Amino acid sequence: MRLFLTCFVLLLVSACSVEQNTITSNIFHNTAAHYNGYYYAREKTREVEKLIARSLDDDPNQILRLFPKLDSTLAKSYEKDTEEIIKMASLSIQRHPNSKWVDDNYVLVGKARLYGYDFQNAIQTFKYVNGKSPDAGTRHRALMQLLRTFTEQQDYDRAEETFRFLEKEKLSKHNAKDLYLEKAYYYQERNNYDYMVRNLALADSLLEKSDRKGRIYFLIGQVYQKLGFDAEAYNYYRKCIATNPDYEIDFYARLNLAQVARLDNKRDIKQLRAQFERMLTDTKNIEFRDKIYYELGEFDRKQGNLKPAIESYSLAAHAGTNKRIQGSAYLRIGQLQFDSLKKYSLAKLYYDSAINTLPKDFENYDAIKKRQEVLGEFAKYTEAITWNDSLLAMAAIDTALLRKQIDSVLAERAKPVAASKKKKRRSYPGAGAAQGSSSFFNQDNGAGADWYFGNPSAVALGQSEFQRVWGAIPLEDNWRRSNKTTVLQEPGQVIAGGQRQPEKEEPEPAAQIQKVDEAGKLISQIPRTDEEKAKALAQIEEGYFRLGDLYYFQLSEKDNASQSYTKLLERFPQSEYVPEVLYKLYLIAKESDATKAEVYATELKNNHPRSTFTRVLINPDYLRETSVAAEKQKLIYKDAYALYQSNNLRAAQDKLRQALQDGETAFTPQLELLQVLITGKTEDVTRYQFELGEFIKKYTDTELKPYAEELLAASKTLLNKLERAKGIQFIKSLEGTHSFVVVYNTADKITIPVSSALEKFNAAQFKDLKLTTTNIIFNDEKTITVVSDLSSQAAALSYFDKFLAQVAPGRPFSNYKFYSFVITKDNFQIFYRTKALDEYLTFFDRNYQKQNQ
């Protein structure tokens, strides 16, 4: 027995040696490496990953992040943990260098460095594993982490190289899923939501429970919804709910379902409406009721149910404290009042509330504020038109008959008012403070026996009633006993010392009608004389003109402006505004309908030859040449240019704005060109080139155009040199979807014939492929027509060969010079970005033509 024990101990000791390569040695080192250093390092890594995951601040109103963004500040909070991971994994490597867990330990070291924001060392570690590990799965995991590191480092070119390599490898299901997710994260960082959602959809069938399926499904639904694929979004929101996700994700998935639901499916509509009711009665949703009411309003608005939609928006505005939702609700009501119901005074009030509530970073805030600012004038002129039209219509009716009709209408209106007053007196007995402070507890708000504070509608009504009686008093103890003087507009107002004046009993509605002769008051305003009628017509005439200007200049709604101007011409053909209106209609039509624009121009020249607007139409420089403001602008320009030369750009911009306020003159192009030069110093080169291009388009006949063209050409040349200095590298992989491209001179004006010929060719030869044809401006000289969605290289070359044989010999191709080739989607992005036509033609000849011979 002693001999046996002695032999066993010797065997065990010999197995501990790192130089041994026996079975016992391998078993010992693999076991020790796995369940000591590697195990503790892996568990500590999971703890760090949980900490990082908790830093993810999800806002379901925005598209969720797939992975948390690594942050150097956050990394400091778990710095000791990452150091511990590196220490434990390194000890395992040093003590058991021959074990099969060495590479796995290196992967953990790399992840610790990645999470610790040490990107360079993380990259070296993952590259080492990829180069040394004999296990393909481990190499792939290392490359996956390398891809994440490049993405976090915003080194997108190397990130793309990494996943392009992995796409060619044979991956396990787990690694394939991780690759799809990493690619989706890469595309999210690049704001390419199309490719992001494609990869998430591919990962769907491979997802595991630990991947938080519900959250990913919700994210996929969000992206599909953003891209306009409502049916796909609907399916993924349903899948999200089926996974029983976190409460907040479940809540927003249910709300978003209503946003993407098909409104022609009555069953879905019924289910969604029942779902809204359940969500409103669920006590867990009390803090989200404003959001629920808002989405219910959106749901009804899309179906054209404007009245219930407005009611839901009103409840949303009072059911919570979220200013963004409250402002959005006010905005929606304002939009409905303006666009659909044409109640412009109400629209003005709601726009005022929206602007006072919405945060400044709200989407399209400036445009909303602009409309709000002009709605006061808008309401003034629309009401003037409606009111005066009504008065003129009543002027044609016999006075006795008219009075009878007005009395009848007023009596009908008084009936519900009288009933409401009687009901109020029955419901709220007593007067004074007791009545005002408790009245909202007794009213029938449709909640039945529900608890008062569980009914947002009743609470909102109660708050309004309280403020009506007591005013906007601060929240404090013994608020009733405070010695204040409050001025209220309602009866029973508070006076000094907290005393209340007794409320005056309101007279019966019938008594009010008798006391104030509303019918007589209305009849007295009806225009009877020719002078009064002319005055009413003048107000209508001015109203149409001013509305047209508001639409055209303030709101940039040219269609509505055209309608207002056209009504003015139809009703008032002899108006003094006619020449100006014809000129404005010409300007509007010129952008979309040249024939119609010519009609307006001809009418203006024939019927108003001496008008200033006719002279401007014939000679666009007329006003500029005669404007004295040009001399003033020259003086300001001199100061602005001196500031520009001294690099005092902000002050130069202020001077230019001052000069441009004097209106457009012959000197305006110089001012705007200097503005563009300042843009070149203060913003990126793309913006600078765009502004130069716009300047050239705007001032085609000025002496400054050649100089602007020289500046633009010089900028583009420099940019091309920089681009080519980096080297234009087309991707040599020819697999995947292709496009067929035809390039031709824009000056030949053959875009329509080319696209028509290709569409006929597609319909005849490739009907089953459902190809799409698109025309794109390539550069200043070239236009391209693209046939998309050719499934493979072979299909693309087949299309190319048939095109050369059947289409190219015919018109329009036979009469003009053109280039044609096929290209992968990835190479098309490089080709379009770099405008490298010659380079790609060479690439095409080397990589496609040889294979096609």
mmCIF file with all atom_site columns, C-alpha atoms in Angstrom, residues 197 204 214 216-243 249-250 252-276 278 299 302:
data_model
loop_
_atom_site.group_PDB
_atom_site.id
_atom_site.type_symbol
_atom_site.label_atom_id
_atom_site.label_alt_id
_atom_site.label_comp_id
_atom_site.label_asym_id
_atom_site.label_entity_id
_atom_site.label_seq_id
_atom_site.pdbx_PDB_ins_code
_atom_site.Cartn_x
_atom_site.Cartn_y
_atom_site.Cartn_z
_atom_site.occupancy
_atom_site.B_iso_or_equiv
_atom_site.pdbx_formal_charge
_atom_site.auth_seq_id
_atom_site.auth_comp_id
_atom_site.auth_asym_id
_atom_site.auth_atom_id
_atom_site.pdbx_PDB_model_num
ATOM 1  C CA . VAL A 1 197 ? -31.934 45.915 -39.503 1.00 0.00 ? 197 VAL A CA 1
ATOM 2  C CA . ASP A 1 204 ? -33.258 36.524 -35.152 1.00 0.00 ? 204 ASP A CA 1
ATOM 3  C CA . GLY A 1 214 ? -37.573 41.126 -26.405 1.00 0.00 ? 214 GLY A CA 1
ATOM 4  C CA . ILE A 1 216 ? -33.755 43.206 -29.786 1.00 0.00 ? 216 ILE A CA 1
ATOM 5  C CA . TYR A 1 217 ? -37.174 42.533 -31.318 1.00 0.00 ? 217 TYR A CA 1
ATOM 6  C CA . PHE A 1 218 ? -38.322 45.952 -30.083 1.00 0.00 ? 218 PHE A CA 1
ATOM 7  C CA . LEU A 1 219 ? -35.224 47.542 -31.646 1.00 0.00 ? 219 LEU A CA 1
ATOM 8  C CA . ILE A 1 220 ? -35.891 45.778 -34.969 1.00 0.00 ? 220 ILE A CA 1
ATOM 9  C CA . GLY A 1 221 ? -39.479 47.034 -34.861 1.00 0.00 ? 221 GLY A CA 1
ATOM 10 C CA . GLN A 1 222 ? -38.259 50.587 -34.219 1.00 0.00 ? 222 GLN A CA 1
ATOM 11 C CA . VAL A 1 223 ? -35.880 50.508 -37.188 1.00 0.00 ? 223 VAL A CA 1
ATOM 12 C CA . TYR A 1 224 ? -38.465 49.016 -39.545 1.00 0.00 ? 224 TYR A CA 1
ATOM 13 C CA . GLN A 1 225 ? -40.901 51.706 -38.406 1.00 0.00 ? 225 GLN A CA 1
ATOM 14 C CA . LYS A 1 226 ? -38.323 54.431 -39.071 1.00 0.00 ? 226 LYS A CA 1
ATOM 15 C CA . LEU A 1 227 ? -37.667 53.017 -42.552 1.00 0.00 ? 227 LEU A CA 1
ATOM 16 C CA . GLY A 1 228 ? -41.405 52.934 -43.335 1.00 0.00 ? 228 GLY A CA 1
ATOM 17 C CA . PHE A 1 229 ? -41.920 49.154 -43.275 1.00 0.00 ? 229 PHE A CA 1
ATOM 18 C CA . ASP A 1 230 ? -44.918 49.232 -40.949 1.00 0.00 ? 230 ASP A CA 1
ATOM 19 C CA . ALA A 1 231 ? -45.993 45.612 -41.566 1.00 0.00 ? 231 ALA A CA 1
ATOM 20 C CA . GLU A 1 232 ? -42.564 44.285 -40.557 1.00 0.00 ? 232 GLU A CA 1
ATOM 21 C CA . ALA A 1 233 ? -42.460 46.632 -37.571 1.00 0.00 ? 233 ALA A CA 1
ATOM 22 C CA . TYR A 1 234 ? -45.891 45.382 -36.469 1.00 0.00 ? 234 TYR A CA 1
ATOM 23 C CA . ASN A 1 235 ? -44.723 41.743 -36.606 1.00 0.00 ? 235 ASN A CA 1
ATOM 24 C CA . TYR A 1 236 ? -41.620 42.411 -34.531 1.00 0.00 ? 236 TYR A CA 1
ATOM 25 C CA . TYR A 1 237 ? -43.493 44.440 -31.911 1.00 0.00 ? 237 TYR A CA 1
ATOM 26 C CA . ARG A 1 238 ? -45.838 41.450 -31.552 1.00 0.00 ? 238 ARG A CA 1
ATOM 27 C CA . LYS A 1 239 ? -42.830 39.117 -31.218 1.00 0.00 ? 239 LYS A CA 1
ATOM 28 C CA . CYS A 1 240 ? -41.362 41.470 -28.614 1.00 0.00 ? 240 CYS A CA 1
ATOM 29 C CA . ILE A 1 241 ? -44.534 41.357 -26.486 1.00 0.00 ? 241 ILE A CA 1
ATOM 30 C CA . ALA A 1 242 ? -44.642 37.543 -26.790 1.00 0.00 ? 242 ALA A CA 1
ATOM 31 C CA . THR A 1 243 ? -41.214 37.263 -25.097 1.00 0.00 ? 243 THR A CA 1
ATOM 32 C CA . ILE A 1 249 ? -40.177 47.765 -23.335 1.00 0.00 ? 249 ILE A CA 1
ATOM 33 C CA . ASP A 1 250 ? -43.492 45.875 -23.205 1.00 0.00 ? 250 ASP A CA 1
ATOM 34 C CA . TYR A 1 252 ? -43.817 50.997 -25.517 1.00 0.00 ? 252 TYR A CA 1
ATOM 35 C CA . ALA A 1 253 ? -44.105 47.965 -27.819 1.00 0.00 ? 253 ALA A CA 1
ATOM 36 C CA . ARG A 1 254 ? -47.862 47.993 -27.218 1.00 0.00 ? 254 ARG A CA 1
ATOM 37 C CA . LEU A 1 255 ? -48.039 51.726 -27.911 1.00 0.00 ? 255 LEU A CA 1
ATOM 38 C CA . ASN A 1 256 ? -45.950 51.428 -31.068 1.00 0.00 ? 256 ASN A CA 1
ATOM 39 C CA . LEU A 1 257 ? -48.230 48.655 -32.327 1.00 0.00 ? 257 LEU A CA 1
ATOM 40 C CA . ALA A 1 258 ? -50.951 51.254 -32.721 1.00 0.00 ? 258 ALA A CA 1
ATOM 41 C CA . GLN A 1 259 ? -48.625 53.489 -34.726 1.00 0.00 ? 259 GLN A CA 1
ATOM 42 C CA . VAL A 1 260 ? -47.926 50.819 -37.356 1.00 0.00 ? 260 VAL A CA 1
ATOM 43 C CA . ALA A 1 261 ? -51.225 48.924 -37.373 1.00 0.00 ? 261 ALA A CA 1
ATOM 44 C CA . ARG A 1 262 ? -53.143 48.601 -40.635 1.00 0.00 ? 262 ARG A CA 1
ATOM 45 C CA . LEU A 1 263 ? -56.169 50.854 -40.447 1.00 0.00 ? 263 LEU A CA 1
ATOM 46 C CA . ASP A 1 264 ? -58.124 48.757 -42.938 1.00 0.00 ? 264 ASP A CA 1
ATOM 47 C CA . ASN A 1 265 ? -58.218 45.773 -40.591 1.00 0.00 ? 265 ASN A CA 1
ATOM 48 C CA . LYS A 1 266 ? -61.252 46.246 -38.314 1.00 0.00 ? 266 LYS A CA 1
ATOM 49 C CA . ARG A 1 267 ? -60.253 43.363 -36.074 1.00 0.00 ? 267 ARG A CA 1
ATOM 50 C CA . ASP A 1 268 ? -56.819 44.873 -35.382 1.00 0.00 ? 268 ASP A CA 1
ATOM 51 C CA . ILE A 1 269 ? -58.368 48.275 -34.731 1.00 0.00 ? 269 ILE A CA 1
ATOM 52 C CA . LYS A 1 270 ? -60.822 46.789 -32.245 1.00 0.00 ? 270 LYS A CA 1
ATOM 53 C CA . GLN A 1 271 ? -58.054 44.884 -30.445 1.00 0.00 ? 271 GLN A CA 1
ATOM 54 C CA . LEU A 1 272 ? -55.833 47.962 -30.264 1.00 0.00 ? 272 LEU A CA 1
ATOM 55 C CA . ARG A 1 273 ? -58.631 50.129 -28.902 1.00 0.00 ? 273 ARG A CA 1
ATOM 56 C CA . ALA A 1 274 ? -59.317 47.505 -26.210 1.00 0.00 ? 274 ALA A CA 1
ATOM 57 C CA . GLN A 1 275 ? -55.602 47.450 -25.456 1.00 0.00 ? 275 GLN A CA 1
ATOM 58 C CA . PHE A 1 276 ? -55.576 51.236 -24.944 1.00 0.00 ? 276 PHE A CA 1
ATOM 59 C CA . ARG A 1 278 ? -56.665 48.172 -20.537 1.00 0.00 ? 278 ARG A CA 1
ATOM 60 C CA . PHE A 1 299 ? -54.446 56.357 -33.423 1.00 0.00 ? 299 PHE A CA 1
ATOM 61 C CA . LYS A 1 302 ? -54.841 58.471 -38.527 1.00 0.00 ? 302 LYS A CA 1
#
